[in-house]
mmCIF file of C-alpha atoms in Angstrom:
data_model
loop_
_atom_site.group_PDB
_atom_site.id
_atom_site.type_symbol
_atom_site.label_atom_id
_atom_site.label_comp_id
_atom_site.label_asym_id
_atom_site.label_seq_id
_atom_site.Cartn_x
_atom_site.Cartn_y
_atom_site.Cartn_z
ATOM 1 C CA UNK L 1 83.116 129.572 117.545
ATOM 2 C CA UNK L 2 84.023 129.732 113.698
ATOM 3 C CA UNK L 3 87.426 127.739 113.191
ATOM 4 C CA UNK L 4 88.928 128.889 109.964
ATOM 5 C CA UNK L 5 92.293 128.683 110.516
ATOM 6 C CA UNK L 6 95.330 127.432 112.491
ATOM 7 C CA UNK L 7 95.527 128.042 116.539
ATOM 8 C CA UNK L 8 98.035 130.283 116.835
ATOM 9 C CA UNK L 9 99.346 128.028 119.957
ATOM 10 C CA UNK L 10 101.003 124.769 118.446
ATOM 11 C CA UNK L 11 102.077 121.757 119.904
ATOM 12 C CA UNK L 12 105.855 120.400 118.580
ATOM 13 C CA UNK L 13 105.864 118.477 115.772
ATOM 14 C CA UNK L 14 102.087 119.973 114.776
ATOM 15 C CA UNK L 15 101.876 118.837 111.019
ATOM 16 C CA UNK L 16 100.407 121.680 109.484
ATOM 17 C CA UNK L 17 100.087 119.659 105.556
ATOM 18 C CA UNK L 18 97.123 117.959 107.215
ATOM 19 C CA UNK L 19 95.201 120.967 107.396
ATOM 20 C CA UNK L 20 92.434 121.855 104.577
ATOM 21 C CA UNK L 21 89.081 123.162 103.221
ATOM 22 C CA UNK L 22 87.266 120.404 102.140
ATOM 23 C CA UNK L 23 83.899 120.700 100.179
ATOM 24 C CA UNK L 24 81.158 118.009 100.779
ATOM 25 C CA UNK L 25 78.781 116.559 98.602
ATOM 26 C CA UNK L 26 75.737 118.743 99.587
ATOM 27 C CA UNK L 27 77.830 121.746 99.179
ATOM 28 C CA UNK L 28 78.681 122.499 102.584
ATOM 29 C CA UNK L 29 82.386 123.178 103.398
ATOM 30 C CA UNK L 30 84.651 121.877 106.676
ATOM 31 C CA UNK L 31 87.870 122.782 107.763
ATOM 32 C CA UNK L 32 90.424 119.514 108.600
ATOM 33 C CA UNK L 33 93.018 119.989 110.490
ATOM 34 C CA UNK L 34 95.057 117.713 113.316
ATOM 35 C CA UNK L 35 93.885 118.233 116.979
ATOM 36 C CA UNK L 36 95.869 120.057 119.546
ATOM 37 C CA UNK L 37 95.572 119.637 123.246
ATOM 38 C CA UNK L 38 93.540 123.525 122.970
ATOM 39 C CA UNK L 39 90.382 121.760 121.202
ATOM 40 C CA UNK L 40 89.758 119.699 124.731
ATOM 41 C CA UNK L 41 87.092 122.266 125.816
ATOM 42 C CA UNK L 42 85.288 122.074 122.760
ATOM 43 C CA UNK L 43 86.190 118.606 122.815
ATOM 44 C CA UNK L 44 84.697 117.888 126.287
ATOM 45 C CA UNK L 45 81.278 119.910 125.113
ATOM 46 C CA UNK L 46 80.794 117.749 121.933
ATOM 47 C CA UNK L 47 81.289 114.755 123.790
ATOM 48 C CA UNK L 48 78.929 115.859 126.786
ATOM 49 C CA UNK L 49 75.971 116.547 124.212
ATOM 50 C CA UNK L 50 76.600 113.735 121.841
ATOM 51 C CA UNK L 51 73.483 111.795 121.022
ATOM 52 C CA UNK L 52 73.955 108.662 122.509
ATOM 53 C CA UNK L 53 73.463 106.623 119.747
ATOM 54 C CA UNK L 54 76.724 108.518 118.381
ATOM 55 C CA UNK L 55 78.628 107.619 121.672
ATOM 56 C CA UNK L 56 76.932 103.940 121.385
ATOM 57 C CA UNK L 57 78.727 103.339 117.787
ATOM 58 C CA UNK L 58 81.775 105.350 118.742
ATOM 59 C CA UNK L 59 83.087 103.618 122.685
ATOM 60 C CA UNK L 60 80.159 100.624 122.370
ATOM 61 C CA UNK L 61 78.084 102.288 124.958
ATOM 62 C CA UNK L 62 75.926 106.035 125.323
ATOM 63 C CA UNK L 63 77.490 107.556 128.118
ATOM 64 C CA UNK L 64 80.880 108.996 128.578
ATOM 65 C CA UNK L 65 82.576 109.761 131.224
ATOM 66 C CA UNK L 66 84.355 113.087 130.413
ATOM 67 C CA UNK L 67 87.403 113.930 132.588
ATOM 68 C CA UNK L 68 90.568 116.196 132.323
ATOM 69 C CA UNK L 69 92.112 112.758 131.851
ATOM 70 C CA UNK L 70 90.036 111.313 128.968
ATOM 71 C CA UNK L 71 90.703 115.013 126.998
ATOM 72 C CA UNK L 72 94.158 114.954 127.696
ATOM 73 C CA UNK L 73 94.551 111.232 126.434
ATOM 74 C CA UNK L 74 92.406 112.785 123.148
ATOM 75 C CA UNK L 75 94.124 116.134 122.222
ATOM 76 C CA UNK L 76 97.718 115.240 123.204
ATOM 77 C CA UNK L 77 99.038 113.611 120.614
ATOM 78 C CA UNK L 78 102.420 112.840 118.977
ATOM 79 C CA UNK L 79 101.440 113.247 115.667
ATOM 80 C CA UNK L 80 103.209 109.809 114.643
ATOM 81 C CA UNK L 81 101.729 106.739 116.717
ATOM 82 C CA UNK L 82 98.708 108.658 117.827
ATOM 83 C CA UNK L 83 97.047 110.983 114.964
ATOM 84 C CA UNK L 84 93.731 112.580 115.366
ATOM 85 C CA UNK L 85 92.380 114.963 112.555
ATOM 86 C CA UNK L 86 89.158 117.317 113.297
ATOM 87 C CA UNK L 87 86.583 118.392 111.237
ATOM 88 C CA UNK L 88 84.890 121.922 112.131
ATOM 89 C CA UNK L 89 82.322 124.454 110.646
ATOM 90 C CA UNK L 90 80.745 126.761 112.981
ATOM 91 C CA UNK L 91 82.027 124.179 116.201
ATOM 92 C CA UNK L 92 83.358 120.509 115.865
ATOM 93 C CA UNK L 93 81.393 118.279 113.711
ATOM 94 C CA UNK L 94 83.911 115.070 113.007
ATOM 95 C CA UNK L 95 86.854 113.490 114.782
ATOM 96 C CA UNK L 96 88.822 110.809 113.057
ATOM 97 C CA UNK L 97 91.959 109.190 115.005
ATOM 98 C CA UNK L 98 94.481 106.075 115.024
ATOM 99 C CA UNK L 99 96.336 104.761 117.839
ATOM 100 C CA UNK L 100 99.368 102.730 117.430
ATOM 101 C CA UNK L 101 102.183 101.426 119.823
ATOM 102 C CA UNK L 102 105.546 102.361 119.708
ATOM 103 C CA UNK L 103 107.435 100.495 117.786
ATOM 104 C CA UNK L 104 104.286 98.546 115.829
ATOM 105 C CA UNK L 105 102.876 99.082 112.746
ATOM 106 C CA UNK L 106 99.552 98.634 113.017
ATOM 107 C CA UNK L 107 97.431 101.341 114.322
ATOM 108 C CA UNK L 108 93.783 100.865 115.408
ATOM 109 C CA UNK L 109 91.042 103.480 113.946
ATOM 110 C CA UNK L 110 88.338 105.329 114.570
ATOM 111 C CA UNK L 111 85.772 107.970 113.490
ATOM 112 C CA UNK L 112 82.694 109.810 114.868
ATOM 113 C CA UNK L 113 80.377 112.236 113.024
ATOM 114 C CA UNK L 114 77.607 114.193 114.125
ATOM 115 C CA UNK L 115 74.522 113.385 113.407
ATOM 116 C CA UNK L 116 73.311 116.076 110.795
ATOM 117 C CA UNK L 117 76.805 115.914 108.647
ATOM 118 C CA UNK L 118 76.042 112.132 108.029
ATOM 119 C CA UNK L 119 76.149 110.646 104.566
ATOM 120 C CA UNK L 120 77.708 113.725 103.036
ATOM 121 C CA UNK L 121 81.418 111.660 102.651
ATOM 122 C CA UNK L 122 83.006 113.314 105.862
ATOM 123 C CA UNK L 123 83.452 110.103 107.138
ATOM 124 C CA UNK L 124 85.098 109.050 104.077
ATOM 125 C CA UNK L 125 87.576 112.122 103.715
ATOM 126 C CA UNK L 126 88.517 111.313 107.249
ATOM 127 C CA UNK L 127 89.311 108.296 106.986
ATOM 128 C CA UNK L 128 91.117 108.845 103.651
ATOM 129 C CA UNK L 129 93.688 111.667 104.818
ATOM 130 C CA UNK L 130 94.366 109.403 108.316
ATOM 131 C CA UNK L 131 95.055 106.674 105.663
ATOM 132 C CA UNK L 132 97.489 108.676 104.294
ATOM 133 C CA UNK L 133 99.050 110.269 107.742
ATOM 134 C CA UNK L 134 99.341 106.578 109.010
ATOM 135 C CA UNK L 135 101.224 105.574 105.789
ATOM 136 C CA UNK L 136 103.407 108.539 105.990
ATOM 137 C CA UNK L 137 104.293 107.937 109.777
ATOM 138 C CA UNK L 138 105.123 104.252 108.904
ATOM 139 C CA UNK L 139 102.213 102.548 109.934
ATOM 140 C CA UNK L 140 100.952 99.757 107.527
ATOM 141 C CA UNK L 141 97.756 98.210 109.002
ATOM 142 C CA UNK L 142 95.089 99.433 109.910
ATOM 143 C CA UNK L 143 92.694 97.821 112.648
ATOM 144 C CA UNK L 144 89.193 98.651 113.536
ATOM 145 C CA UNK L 145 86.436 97.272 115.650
ATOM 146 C CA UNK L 146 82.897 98.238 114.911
ATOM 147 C CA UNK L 147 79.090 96.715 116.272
ATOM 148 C CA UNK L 148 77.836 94.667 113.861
ATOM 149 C CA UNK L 149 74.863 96.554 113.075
ATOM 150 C CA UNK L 150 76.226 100.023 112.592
ATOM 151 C CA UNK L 151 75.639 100.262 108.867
ATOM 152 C CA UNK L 152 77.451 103.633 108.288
ATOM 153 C CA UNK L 153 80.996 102.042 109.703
ATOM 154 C CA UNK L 154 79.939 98.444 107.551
ATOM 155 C CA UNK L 155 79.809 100.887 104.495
ATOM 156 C CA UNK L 156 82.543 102.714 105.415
ATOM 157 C CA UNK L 157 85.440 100.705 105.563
ATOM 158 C CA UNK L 158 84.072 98.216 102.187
ATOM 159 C CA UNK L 159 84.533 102.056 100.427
ATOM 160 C CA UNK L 160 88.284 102.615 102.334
ATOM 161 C CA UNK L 161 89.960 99.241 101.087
ATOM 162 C CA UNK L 162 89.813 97.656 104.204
ATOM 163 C CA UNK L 163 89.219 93.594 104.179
ATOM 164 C CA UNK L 164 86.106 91.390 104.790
ATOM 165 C CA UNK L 165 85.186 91.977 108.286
ATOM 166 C CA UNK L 166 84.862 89.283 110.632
ATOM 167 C CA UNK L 167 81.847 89.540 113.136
ATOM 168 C CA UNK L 168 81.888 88.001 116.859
ATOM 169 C CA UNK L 169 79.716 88.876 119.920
ATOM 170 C CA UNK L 170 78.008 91.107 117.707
ATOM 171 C CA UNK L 171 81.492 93.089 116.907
ATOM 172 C CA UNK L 172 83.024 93.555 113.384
ATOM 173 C CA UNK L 173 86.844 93.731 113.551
ATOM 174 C CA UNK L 174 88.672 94.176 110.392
ATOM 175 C CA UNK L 175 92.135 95.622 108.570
ATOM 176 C CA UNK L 176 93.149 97.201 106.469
ATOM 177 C CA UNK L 177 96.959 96.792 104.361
ATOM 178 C CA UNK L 178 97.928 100.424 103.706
ATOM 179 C CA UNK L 179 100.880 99.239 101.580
ATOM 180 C CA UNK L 180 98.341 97.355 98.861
ATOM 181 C CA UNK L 181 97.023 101.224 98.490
ATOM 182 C CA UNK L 182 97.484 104.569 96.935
#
């Protein structure tokens, strides 16, 4: 499946300014947009086939359980408190989401790349456009947890602005003030 453009079925309040072509640094090109509750099948098959050192660094262990539930709770969103954007070339290749609770402003964070479109700054344009959905939705912290000796997510967040992480149990946990940036 080739995804280079919108689904022509939209849930309300899909933001559509989120969407893009974004070149990477080896020259290879993604498509970002937000998720919709029609990417749970492809959804479901990335997640099912994920290396499990991916799953390990994403939900802190290598197997996932993958229901109708756990898509639903991942592709039907509100756009606002719960933001998820998707990265695809020929099939998914990134997902990058926050959660928040109504009515707070702090949202927690996180982001999962494939294997082979590592340390190419996907991860980084990710995180940079949620940054700037969260801040547009009125969310000004950001919160993420990470294992200590994921490198990637250690080099990550020092390159997004977030603060000195703290480490415990072999966990990082750190924030990020999305009203210091622009």
């Amino acid at each position: 499946m080739s995804v280079t453009a919108t689904p022509l079925s939209l849930p309300p309040g899909y933001p559509r300014r989120f969407e893009e072509r974004v070149r990477l640094d080896d020259g290879r090109t993604v498509f970002l947009r937000p998720v919709i509750p029609g990417d749970a099948a492809e959804l479901g098959f990335e997640l099912e086939h994920a290396d499990p050192e991916t799953l390990h660094n994403r939900f802190f262990r290598s197997t996932v359980r993958v229901d109708e539930e756990l898509l639903t709770y991942l592709t039907v969103l509100d756009y606002d408190r719960r933001f998820a954007l998707a990265a695809f070339a020929d099939s998914g290749v990134a997902i990058a989401r926050y959660e928040g609770s109504p009515g707070s402003d702090v949202a927690e964070v996180a982001v999962a790349v494939k294997p082979e479109w590592r340390r190419i700054g996907l991860a980084s344009v990710l995180l940079s456009r949620l940054q700037a959905a969260a801040r547009e939705n009125g969310i000004r912290r950001l919160r993420a947890d990470f294992l200590a000796d994921n490198e990637a997510a250690r080099g990550l967040i020092a390159r997004a602005g977030f603060d000195t992480p703290v480490y415990q149990f072999g966990v990082g946990s750190v924030e990020s003030d999305l009203t210091a940036q622009r």
